[in-house]
mmCIF file of C-alpha atoms in Angstrom:
data_model
loop_
_atom_site.group_PDB
_atom_site.id
_atom_site.type_symbol
_atom_site.label_atom_id
_atom_site.label_comp_id
_atom_site.label_asym_id
_atom_site.label_seq_id
_atom_site.Cartn_x
_atom_site.Cartn_y
_atom_site.Cartn_z
ATOM 1 C CA MET A 1 159.503 46.052 97.644
ATOM 2 C CA LYS A 2 155.801 45.348 97.177
ATOM 3 C CA GLU A 3 154.781 48.396 99.184
ATOM 4 C CA GLN A 4 157.291 50.572 97.303
ATOM 5 C CA ILE A 5 155.787 49.539 93.971
ATOM 6 C CA ILE A 6 152.230 50.085 95.212
ATOM 7 C CA SER A 7 153.168 53.495 96.629
ATOM 8 C CA PHE A 8 154.863 54.613 93.393
ATOM 9 C CA ILE A 9 151.898 53.551 91.254
ATOM 10 C CA LYS A 10 149.429 55.251 93.586
ATOM 11 C CA LYS A 11 151.332 58.538 93.959
ATOM 12 C CA ASN A 12 151.948 58.861 90.219
ATOM 13 C CA ARG A 13 148.575 57.393 89.198
ATOM 14 C CA VAL A 14 150.422 55.034 86.879
ATOM 15 C CA SER A 15 147.924 53.656 84.384
ATOM 16 C CA THR A 16 147.269 50.067 83.390
ATOM 17 C CA THR A 17 148.695 50.980 79.976
ATOM 18 C CA GLU A 18 152.006 52.064 81.510
ATOM 19 C CA VAL A 19 152.184 49.030 83.801
ATOM 20 C CA ALA A 20 151.485 46.702 80.877
ATOM 21 C CA ASP A 21 154.262 48.449 78.922
ATOM 22 C CA ALA A 22 156.625 47.955 81.856
ATOM 23 C CA LEU A 23 155.703 44.253 81.770
ATOM 24 C CA GLY A 24 156.559 44.036 78.092
ATOM 25 C CA LYS A 25 152.988 44.723 76.899
ATOM 26 C CA LYS A 26 151.596 41.885 79.000
ATOM 27 C CA GLY A 27 149.817 41.302 82.287
ATOM 28 C CA VAL A 28 146.187 42.113 81.453
ATOM 29 C CA LEU A 29 143.224 40.182 82.783
ATOM 30 C CA PRO A 30 141.244 39.604 79.562
ATOM 31 C CA ASN A 31 137.847 41.242 79.011
ATOM 32 C CA VAL A 32 137.631 42.821 82.482
ATOM 33 C CA LEU A 33 136.344 46.412 82.490
ATOM 34 C CA PRO A 34 135.099 48.826 85.186
ATOM 35 C CA VAL A 35 131.445 49.355 85.991
ATOM 36 C CA ILE A 36 131.994 53.074 86.739
ATOM 37 C CA ASP A 37 134.243 55.675 85.122
ATOM 38 C CA ASP A 38 137.264 57.649 86.333
ATOM 39 C CA VAL A 39 138.619 55.044 88.720
ATOM 40 C CA HIS A 40 142.158 54.076 89.693
ATOM 41 C CA GLU A 41 143.143 51.594 92.401
ATOM 42 C CA VAL A 42 146.291 49.641 93.160
ATOM 43 C CA GLY A 43 146.900 47.099 95.902
ATOM 44 C CA ARG A 44 147.708 43.573 96.932
ATOM 45 C CA ILE A 45 145.524 40.800 95.547
ATOM 46 C CA HIS A 46 143.278 38.528 97.570
ATOM 47 C CA CYS A 47 142.068 35.594 95.476
ATOM 48 C CA VAL A 48 138.533 34.224 95.828
ATOM 49 C CA PHE A 49 137.255 31.208 93.895
ATOM 50 C CA THR A 50 133.911 29.822 92.781
ATOM 51 C CA ALA A 51 132.759 27.135 90.367
ATOM 52 C CA ASN A 52 129.947 25.191 88.720
ATOM 53 C CA GLU A 53 127.252 27.881 88.709
ATOM 54 C CA SER A 54 127.445 28.271 92.475
ATOM 55 C CA ASN A 55 128.601 31.335 94.409
ATOM 56 C CA TYR A 56 128.644 29.538 97.758
ATOM 57 C CA GLN A 57 132.456 29.709 97.819
ATOM 58 C CA VAL A 58 132.346 33.472 97.237
ATOM 59 C CA HIS A 59 130.129 34.004 100.277
ATOM 60 C CA ASP A 60 132.426 31.768 102.317
ATOM 61 C CA GLU A 61 135.824 33.079 101.162
ATOM 62 C CA ILE A 62 134.973 36.789 101.069
ATOM 63 C CA ASN A 63 135.095 36.695 104.882
ATOM 64 C CA LYS A 64 138.890 36.364 104.703
ATOM 65 C CA VAL A 65 139.398 39.606 102.747
ATOM 66 C CA ASN A 66 141.547 42.202 104.518
ATOM 67 C CA GLU A 67 141.341 45.982 104.436
ATOM 68 C CA ASN A 68 142.893 47.553 101.307
ATOM 69 C CA ASP A 69 142.946 44.239 99.424
ATOM 70 C CA ILE A 70 141.963 44.087 95.779
ATOM 71 C CA VAL A 71 139.681 41.074 95.524
ATOM 72 C CA ILE A 72 139.830 39.030 92.338
ATOM 73 C CA VAL A 73 137.120 36.392 91.953
ATOM 74 C CA PHE A 74 138.230 33.523 89.717
ATOM 75 C CA THR A 75 135.479 31.382 88.219
ATOM 76 C CA HIS A 76 135.193 27.925 86.680
ATOM 77 C CA ASN A 77 132.272 26.532 84.712
ATOM 78 C CA CYS A 78 129.831 29.297 85.661
ATOM 79 C CA GLY A 79 128.646 29.980 82.113
ATOM 80 C CA GLU A 80 126.798 33.241 81.610
ATOM 81 C CA ARG A 81 125.474 33.480 85.164
ATOM 82 C CA ALA A 82 126.321 36.516 87.284
ATOM 83 C CA ILE A 83 128.700 35.625 90.098
ATOM 84 C CA LEU A 84 127.619 38.322 92.546
ATOM 85 C CA GLY A 85 125.642 41.538 92.885
ATOM 86 C CA ASP A 86 125.260 44.600 95.072
ATOM 87 C CA LEU A 87 125.034 42.664 98.357
ATOM 88 C CA VAL A 88 128.466 41.023 98.034
ATOM 89 C CA SER A 89 129.915 44.193 96.502
ATOM 90 C CA LYS A 90 128.800 46.268 99.475
ATOM 91 C CA TYR A 91 130.049 43.699 101.982
ATOM 92 C CA ALA A 92 133.476 43.380 100.334
ATOM 93 C CA LEU A 93 134.072 47.070 99.621
ATOM 94 C CA LEU A 94 132.335 48.792 102.516
ATOM 95 C CA TYR A 95 132.400 46.370 105.423
ATOM 96 C CA ARG A 96 135.562 44.384 104.649
ATOM 97 C CA GLY A 97 137.327 47.520 103.390
ATOM 98 C CA ALA A 98 138.556 46.146 100.060
ATOM 99 C CA LYS A 99 139.855 48.715 97.567
ATOM 100 C CA ALA A 100 138.320 47.072 94.522
ATOM 101 C CA LEU A 101 136.371 44.006 93.457
ATOM 102 C CA VAL A 102 137.384 42.290 90.218
ATOM 103 C CA VAL A 103 135.187 39.494 88.883
ATOM 104 C CA ASN A 104 136.384 37.105 86.209
ATOM 105 C CA GLY A 105 132.762 36.688 85.161
ATOM 106 C CA LYS A 106 129.526 38.654 85.136
ATOM 107 C CA VAL A 107 127.777 40.647 87.862
ATOM 108 C CA ARG A 108 124.160 41.627 88.435
ATOM 109 C CA ASP A 109 122.315 44.479 90.184
ATOM 110 C CA ILE A 110 124.343 46.711 87.918
ATOM 111 C CA ALA A 111 122.138 49.799 88.401
ATOM 112 C CA SER A 112 122.534 49.618 92.172
ATOM 113 C CA ILE A 113 126.307 49.067 91.899
ATOM 114 C CA LYS A 114 126.592 52.122 89.663
ATOM 115 C CA ARG A 115 124.456 54.288 91.952
ATOM 116 C CA SER A 116 126.614 53.289 94.905
ATOM 117 C CA LYS A 117 129.756 54.008 92.849
ATOM 118 C CA PHE A 118 131.232 50.698 93.935
ATOM 119 C CA LYS A 119 134.636 50.032 92.394
ATOM 120 C CA VAL A 120 133.815 46.838 90.520
ATOM 121 C CA TRP A 121 135.446 45.375 87.408
ATOM 122 C CA CYS A 122 133.857 42.467 85.541
ATOM 123 C CA ASN A 123 133.329 40.651 82.220
ATOM 124 C CA GLY A 124 129.818 42.001 81.761
ATOM 125 C CA THR A 125 126.381 41.924 83.344
ATOM 126 C CA SER A 126 123.420 39.576 83.623
ATOM 127 C CA PRO A 127 120.297 39.540 85.808
ATOM 128 C CA ILE A 128 120.606 35.738 86.076
ATOM 129 C CA GLY A 129 122.742 34.829 89.043
ATOM 130 C CA CYS A 130 124.522 31.743 90.319
ATOM 131 C CA PHE A 131 123.005 29.459 92.951
ATOM 132 C CA ASN A 132 124.006 29.986 96.585
ATOM 133 C CA GLU A 133 124.219 26.263 97.228
ATOM 134 C CA ILE A 134 127.222 24.006 97.778
ATOM 135 C CA ALA A 135 128.608 22.582 94.524
ATOM 136 C CA ASP A 136 131.849 20.972 93.385
ATOM 137 C CA GLU A 137 134.659 23.341 94.276
ATOM 138 C CA PHE A 138 137.098 25.116 91.982
ATOM 139 C CA PRO A 139 139.597 22.530 90.615
ATOM 140 C CA LYS A 140 142.392 22.209 93.197
ATOM 141 C CA ASP A 141 145.287 21.966 90.732
ATOM 142 C CA LYS A 142 144.125 25.037 88.810
ATOM 143 C CA ARG A 143 143.547 26.922 92.052
ATOM 144 C CA ALA A 144 147.076 26.148 93.278
ATOM 145 C CA VAL A 145 148.605 27.579 90.093
ATOM 146 C CA ILE A 146 146.498 30.751 90.286
ATOM 147 C CA GLU A 147 147.248 31.322 93.961
ATOM 148 C CA LYS A 148 150.985 30.982 93.386
ATOM 149 C CA ARG A 149 150.898 33.594 90.621
ATOM 150 C CA PHE A 150 148.306 36.024 91.947
ATOM 151 C CA HIS A 151 147.615 35.772 95.693
ATOM 152 C CA GLY A 152 149.470 38.630 97.382
ATOM 153 C CA ALA A 153 150.592 40.018 94.011
ATOM 154 C CA ILE A 154 149.742 43.541 92.796
ATOM 155 C CA ALA A 155 146.718 44.577 90.754
ATOM 156 C CA VAL A 156 146.316 47.933 89.015
ATOM 157 C CA CYS A 157 142.739 48.775 88.095
ATOM 158 C CA ASP A 158 141.541 51.759 86.071
ATOM 159 C CA ASP A 159 139.275 52.695 83.170
ATOM 160 C CA GLY A 160 141.437 50.574 80.852
ATOM 161 C CA GLY A 161 140.891 47.353 82.785
ATOM 162 C CA VAL A 162 143.044 45.353 85.199
ATOM 163 C CA VAL A 163 146.754 44.570 84.916
ATOM 164 C CA VAL A 164 148.550 42.255 87.337
ATOM 165 C CA ILE A 165 152.163 42.376 88.453
ATOM 166 C CA GLU A 166 152.590 38.728 89.388
ATOM 167 C CA ASN A 167 154.578 37.585 92.413
ATOM 168 C CA ASP A 168 157.585 36.603 90.285
ATOM 169 C CA ASN A 169 157.805 40.160 88.937
ATOM 170 C CA ILE A 170 157.664 42.001 92.254
ATOM 171 C CA ASN A 171 161.283 43.092 92.548
ATOM 172 C CA GLU A 172 163.603 46.061 92.169
ATOM 173 C CA THR A 173 163.756 45.586 88.399
ATOM 174 C CA MET A 174 159.996 46.088 88.170
ATOM 175 C CA LEU A 175 160.178 49.294 90.183
ATOM 176 C CA THR A 176 162.982 50.548 87.918
ATOM 177 C CA LYS A 177 160.892 49.786 84.835
ATOM 178 C CA LEU A 178 157.973 51.784 86.216
ATOM 179 C CA HIS A 179 160.231 54.778 86.918
ATOM 180 C CA ARG A 180 161.646 54.620 83.405
ATOM 181 C CA ILE A 181 158.234 54.255 81.765
ATOM 182 C CA GLU A 182 157.044 57.367 83.598
ATOM 183 C CA MET A 183 160.113 59.272 82.424
ATOM 184 C CA GLN A 184 159.614 58.112 78.849
ATOM 185 C CA GLU A 185 155.966 59.235 78.902
ATOM 186 C CA ASP A 186 157.010 62.676 80.153
ATOM 187 C CA ILE A 187 159.556 62.971 77.338
ATOM 188 C CA TRP A 188 157.079 61.845 74.689
ATOM 189 C CA PHE A 189 154.487 64.410 75.709
ATOM 190 C CA PHE A 190 157.115 67.147 75.948
ATOM 191 C CA CYS A 191 158.053 66.364 72.349
ATOM 192 C CA LEU A 192 154.403 66.385 71.316
ATOM 193 C CA ASP A 193 153.072 69.364 73.280
ATOM 194 C CA SER A 194 156.091 71.653 73.394
ATOM 195 C CA LEU A 195 158.098 70.703 70.308
ATOM 196 C CA LYS A 196 155.035 69.807 68.182
ATOM 197 C CA TRP A 197 156.710 66.710 66.748
ATOM 198 C CA ASP A 198 154.634 64.117 64.950
ATOM 199 C CA THR A 199 154.101 60.765 66.651
ATOM 200 C CA LYS A 200 156.208 58.802 64.165
ATOM 201 C CA LYS A 201 159.195 60.991 64.967
ATOM 202 C CA ILE A 202 158.588 60.508 68.678
ATOM 203 C CA VAL A 203 157.570 56.858 69.038
ATOM 204 C CA CYS A 204 159.027 55.090 66.021
ATOM 205 C CA ASP A 205 162.109 57.171 65.197
ATOM 206 C CA ASN A 206 162.966 58.036 68.828
ATOM 207 C CA ALA A 207 164.355 61.306 67.511
ATOM 208 C CA TYR A 208 164.688 62.675 71.034
ATOM 209 C CA LEU A 209 167.650 60.329 71.450
ATOM 210 C CA THR A 210 169.604 61.892 68.600
ATOM 211 C CA GLU A 211 168.490 65.546 68.601
ATOM 212 C CA THR A 212 171.471 67.573 69.847
ATOM 213 C CA ASN A 213 171.200 68.791 73.447
ATOM 214 C CA LEU A 214 167.534 67.858 73.790
ATOM 215 C CA LEU A 215 168.147 65.335 76.573
ATOM 216 C CA SER A 216 170.884 65.178 79.168
ATOM 217 C CA THR A 217 173.402 62.358 79.332
ATOM 218 C CA VAL A 218 171.562 61.055 82.400
ATOM 219 C CA HIS A 219 168.276 60.869 80.478
ATOM 220 C CA LEU A 220 169.938 59.026 77.617
ATOM 221 C CA GLU A 221 171.561 56.510 79.948
ATOM 222 C CA GLN A 222 168.302 55.865 81.797
ATOM 223 C CA LEU A 223 166.336 55.379 78.584
ATOM 224 C CA ALA A 224 168.981 52.970 77.291
ATOM 225 C CA GLU A 225 168.659 51.032 80.541
ATOM 226 C CA LEU A 226 164.877 50.930 80.094
ATOM 227 C CA ASP A 227 165.194 49.531 76.573
ATOM 228 C CA LYS A 228 167.525 46.827 77.852
ATOM 229 C CA LEU A 229 165.122 45.887 80.653
ATOM 230 C CA LEU A 230 162.074 45.742 78.401
ATOM 231 C CA ASP A 231 163.863 43.692 75.749
ATOM 232 C CA GLY A 232 164.574 41.008 78.331
ATOM 233 C CA ASP A 233 161.037 40.841 79.772
ATOM 234 C CA ASP A 234 159.092 37.596 79.388
ATOM 235 C CA SER A 235 156.278 38.032 81.932
ATOM 236 C CA ASN A 236 152.711 37.143 80.996
ATOM 237 C CA VAL A 237 149.175 36.645 82.281
ATOM 238 C CA GLU A 238 147.246 33.987 80.390
#
């Protein structure tokens, strides 16, 4: 099921906005934005951890990254220091073959990362980096919770940020929601571009559900199923 979801998102270039909608307007990694523009990646997550103003763990754990992984670096007590720069970015993306590198913290060497067009998402930039010395590791209890939710889960990364489909949400219901969201988007833009309806009529009034002969019975049934699925969603990333 995981590969089916990844394939559908990739083939249809499903955005983080649409995935978040399918999750009940949840799932975002806060304050994480891309370094370069016009990017879209989806894949399985490989978690990396670092803590206490040291990036020693990053250098150690990045060696376990597999090809086509999306690496997410989780940080603890690193303040405003950059977690990594162009050296680790190049190693992870070029030599380990990762699809994307997401840092829950800041990065440095930003000019070089941009020139290389490395697919990096982060909380911001700073020229002041962490120390590459051994320090107290990421708290074990917190790490265990994060790994259960995120390791091997699915990340979608684009210009809007990063949205995660957690392990508990990787199922047939999630794939159905993504199909329905795509269909709903197509209908909305048909109503806007072809019928010239205003957005209140489309989004708030859902007039396409009641306009005679606008949608087929199949469309109406599928949209009703989508509404039922979304109403029952309680997933979250916090």
